[in-house]
Amino acid sequence: MTVSLLTDKYELTMLSAALRDGAAHRRCVFEVFARRLPDGRRYGVVAGVGRFLEALEQFRFTDADLASLDGLDQATLDYLRDFRFTGDVDGYPEGELYFPNSPVLSVRGSFAECVLLETLALSIYNHDCAIASAAARMVSAAGGRTLIEMGSRRTHERAAVAAARAAYLAGFDGTSNLEAGRTYGVPTLGTSAHAFTMLHTGPDGPDEPAAFAAQVAALGVGTTLLVDTYDVTTGVANAVAAAGPELGAVRIDSGDLGVLARQTREQLDTLGANKTRIVVSGDLDEYSIAALRADPVDAYGVGTSLVTGSGAPTASMVYKLVEVDGIPVTKRSSNKASHGGAKQALRTSRQTGTVTEEIVYPDGQPPTIVDPSRQVSTALVRDGAPVTDQRTQLADGRRRVADGLVSLPWEGLKLSHGEPAIATRIIAPGAS
Amino acid sequence: MTVSLLTDKYELTMLSAALRDGAAHRRCVFEVFARRLPDGRRYGVVAGVGRFLEALEQFRFTDADLASLDGLDQATLDYLRDFRFTGDVDGYPEGELYFPNSPVLSVRGSFAECVLLETLALSIYNHDCAIASAAARMVSAAGGRTLIEMGSRRTHERAAVAAARAAYLAGFDGTSNLEAGRTYGVPTLGTSAHAFTMLHTGPDGPDEPAAFAAQVAALGVGTTLLVDTYDVTTGVANAVAAAGPELGAVRIDSGDLGVLARQTREQLDTLGANKTRIVVSGDLDEYSIAALRADPVDAYGVGTSLVTGSGAPTASMVYKLVEVDGIPVTKRSSNKASHGGAKQALRTSRQTGTVTEEIVYPDGQPPTIVDPSRQVSTALVRDGAPVTDQRTQLADGRRRVADGLVSLPWEGLKLSHGEPAIATRIIAPGAS
């Protein structure tokens, strides 16, 4: 399965036309940014950097790829046959926070080589940033309790793997998705579903004790028993009877989770299972996670809302040509004014570390800043080769998200709808 | 890239426990259904059947797959090493409409072989049905005008390919996505982006005529020129100047599309370009498509709203164990009552063909129905092998969606929020 056809056709027709008139070889800068955050969001989380760099290395056209393309002239086919990206890429590292107009990715090279990457870059960034941004809100809502990603079934089967990666980046503790475990080393978790309990049904009806005994025999007393298939109180009693007071955890997947968690905690304690943890799941989102803060919940399993970006399934990032042979270019159509010229960003902060502003300035013209500040972008690719020691590892990204959340002004962590946590100031070329 | 690890870990732990106590070999029926349609939707469209059948054939565990799995006992690894699905599958064919509790997929076999398919089946159905269901609303809103799927950049790069397939199934005319063209034969469309126009910028500024001339030279006068990079009126004039009155189409991607379409139609007609088509794009959904019905628009390009299911990015389908060794089983936890026993569905209609009811009845106990009716499910797999002449082709599915939409009562095609177009009647076992 090659990646080069994960591309919109117009990139190849533009290539064809540009090769014909020679413009294909002009030096260009394309930038990826979001004009705004999803409605009411206060920050975004960059994710997908590592996936994009990997896809960039794989971005070649096989003979089979080329044979599938209709109507392209020979010069275009020849160009594609030899294609590899030879330009430079800079960008916000994996796990960095972003705000409106943050230049999260800058791609430099010939028009031909840059234009071909538009769709793939945007697909990866728009998906992964949407998931990581939603996940980070859940992480801050959970206040240190364990979060397990279990939404694979609610999204496309391959998107599920990327979603598990993005959730882990944002601070989730693990995933149900086995491929995410293999590909990205995300810890995998999971024990059983209602079907396993219901499987243990005989002529005399349901036999939850048999199901629990079978699970404990196979997985040990440290396992998590799902106690809400029939009746939670009976389920908890059956669970402790099967595993003893060393039972690892019980999971509740339905009903009023707060009430059930309190009742279950009391019941477990009464049964001597003081260390048995309580896992809750079932249509949780950042708001319901926060609402359970006062209840004795040890871990949350989150599915649908995570993999669908909790109301914002795409990050609305765009890939825009901003510079041609050193000349800033902009579009002038209604309501879509963009800012020409290659850009860099500085993030300023107070002495305490709390961030104060995102300053987007023309590349090479850094403004004079009195407050503490740092460059947000980093070199990702030089002359087509990944800058290896910069290549983002998930562990680094997890630290970066955690540090980023701590750096926000307090209102930036509010779950309610509001303005971006810090303002973005855009300095026009020549204005600094 | 294998498909077998696109699976939640708990399926393997359940398998392990069930192999140990022998329950793994009990004969089971699992069903896929949606308890409800997304908020206010009046019907759903089944999609992903062909993708699921293909994944089912590929569902094997390689040595590398097995090596990546931690903590499984030898019996489980041995089972997985030899695994292939040997059971039966019935389901609604590709493009069939569905309603709450429609049994869109029924999987029969041992517990072991059925439980392993849960995540993959749901991922495919939840994604593809969500996209096709949104797409069908756009198709009916477009009233016969051309619809082009161009949302790849707004969703995960592999989900994009499936989304293009689902949109085509629902009646879209083509996609921008090249891989969807190769894999599924979906017609691919696309010509150019703003970047191509902006690429033609020199020391004296933008040169839209040069861009259009280059595109026409490469792609012919039948191409579509994007006219809103700078000024639409000037863009249209430049477009006709470059291509002559035989210009294929102009595309407008921003602004008040209705106003601009009317102005552009008048301008094109004045310039003698009476046959030049007008394509509009830019944050369209079913509502804005419908709102443009009175305007001279020939084709719509739809992106974000299509690939995100227009507010419903997942179809909320579940995969539930309903029968064990012939015994109906149900869960009894709060608010999630399910209906035990394997089921079939009949769809009744008036003599005119307008559908009236979805009747879900216990398998083998068909109710006596006076009105015209038909069985909705069909055999998809027998003894592990696809029933090939039933294997759904996209062309058949497109006809099925079109026929399904025509069969709905008139209010079923309303875009506004409402009840399902027909009611689902569930007949309990023994009640008919």
XYZ file of C-alpha atoms in Angstrom, chain A residues 15-168:
154
model
C 2.111 19.704 -11.772
C 1.501 18.893 -15.409
C 0.639 22.498 -16.277
C 3.525 23.876 -14.246
C 6.048 21.509 -15.826
C 4.846 22.622 -19.232
C 5.339 26.344 -18.613
C 8.426 25.952 -16.434
C 6.852 27.369 -13.269
C 7.157 23.941 -11.625
C 10.750 24.702 -10.728
C 10.155 28.013 -8.961
C 11.180 27.969 -5.290
C 8.150 27.975 -3.088
C 7.176 28.011 0.557
C 3.911 26.401 1.607
C 2.609 26.722 5.149
C 0.131 24.701 7.170
C -1.951 26.611 9.695
C -5.475 26.870 11.086
C -7.201 30.223 10.637
C -9.157 29.541 13.799
C -9.541 26.897 16.472
C -12.711 24.795 16.575
C -15.636 26.704 18.056
C -14.827 27.776 21.618
C -11.565 25.868 21.933
C -8.733 27.590 23.741
C -5.740 25.794 22.300
C -4.812 23.041 19.866
C -2.210 20.258 20.131
C 0.085 19.475 17.206
C 0.103 15.761 16.387
C 1.013 13.689 13.381
C 4.515 15.119 12.889
C 6.172 11.716 13.074
C 3.518 10.178 10.840
C 4.016 12.935 8.268
C 7.797 12.524 8.260
C 7.410 8.791 7.771
C 4.934 9.288 4.930
C 7.273 11.813 3.329
C 10.021 9.218 3.181
C 7.619 6.738 1.587
C 6.269 9.234 -0.908
C 7.411 7.620 -4.171
C 5.431 6.574 -7.224
C 5.715 2.918 -8.170
C 5.078 1.699 -11.691
C 1.736 0.388 -10.481
C 0.879 3.799 -9.067
C 1.738 5.483 -12.345
C -0.146 2.922 -14.410
C -3.303 3.769 -12.492
C -3.173 7.449 -13.457
C -5.134 8.480 -16.527
C -4.475 11.283 -18.912
C -1.107 12.544 -17.717
C 1.485 13.604 -20.254
C 4.848 11.878 -20.498
C 6.811 14.709 -18.876
C 4.621 14.514 -15.796
C 4.884 10.733 -15.586
C 8.670 10.985 -15.925
C 8.797 13.547 -13.142
C 6.692 11.357 -10.852
C 8.706 8.222 -11.606
C 11.855 9.860 -10.258
C 10.149 11.783 -7.503
C 11.544 12.173 -4.085
C 11.171 15.231 -1.908
C 14.466 17.138 -1.737
C 13.391 20.271 0.073
C 13.306 21.497 3.673
C 10.577 21.220 6.273
C 10.271 23.157 9.510
C 7.468 22.848 11.971
C 6.087 22.795 15.445
C 7.285 19.616 17.147
C 4.942 16.809 18.110
C 2.883 17.780 21.161
C 3.459 21.544 20.861
C 0.415 23.725 21.480
C -0.868 25.852 18.607
C -3.200 28.800 18.211
C -4.932 30.537 15.289
C -2.454 31.234 12.476
C 0.433 29.402 14.163
C 2.657 28.245 11.257
C 2.685 24.615 12.352
C 4.447 23.344 9.223
C 6.535 25.066 6.539
C 7.526 23.197 3.395
C 10.203 24.649 1.093
C 11.239 23.376 -2.283
C 10.215 23.567 -5.920
C 6.525 24.148 -6.609
C 6.393 20.658 -8.071
C 7.662 18.846 -5.006
C 5.740 20.951 -2.511
C 2.379 20.902 -4.249
C 2.321 17.093 -4.319
C 2.363 16.918 -0.513
C -0.697 19.082 0.133
C -3.339 16.436 0.658
C -1.225 13.960 2.577
C 0.151 16.623 4.923
C -3.301 18.026 5.604
C -4.951 14.628 6.069
C -2.421 13.672 8.711
C -2.376 17.023 10.503
C -6.126 17.636 10.338
C -6.919 14.229 11.755
C -4.202 13.817 14.324
C -4.361 17.398 15.657
C -8.146 17.118 16.022
C -7.834 13.979 18.120
C -4.897 15.180 20.216
C -6.606 18.512 20.878
C -9.735 16.782 22.163
C -7.669 14.258 24.110
C -5.689 16.970 25.920
C -8.943 18.457 27.232
C -9.902 15.034 28.561
C -6.507 14.649 30.153
C -6.824 17.946 31.963
C -10.418 17.070 32.960
C -9.272 13.737 34.400
C -6.898 15.460 36.828
C -4.326 12.706 36.894
C -6.648 9.704 36.830
C -5.992 6.988 34.273
C -7.436 7.439 30.764
C -7.825 4.555 28.335
C -8.573 5.120 24.646
C -11.138 2.593 23.433
C -12.732 4.260 20.422
C -11.356 2.160 17.563
C -14.773 0.775 16.707
C -16.214 4.256 16.220
C -13.871 5.402 13.471
C -12.246 4.130 10.294
C -10.030 1.138 11.076
C -6.777 2.864 10.122
C -7.783 6.223 11.565
C -8.241 4.287 14.814
C -4.522 3.515 14.971
C -3.583 7.162 14.451
C -6.223 8.223 16.979
C -4.723 5.927 19.613
C -1.313 7.439 18.913
C -2.654 11.004 19.179
C -4.467 10.235 22.421
C -1.345 8.725 23.937
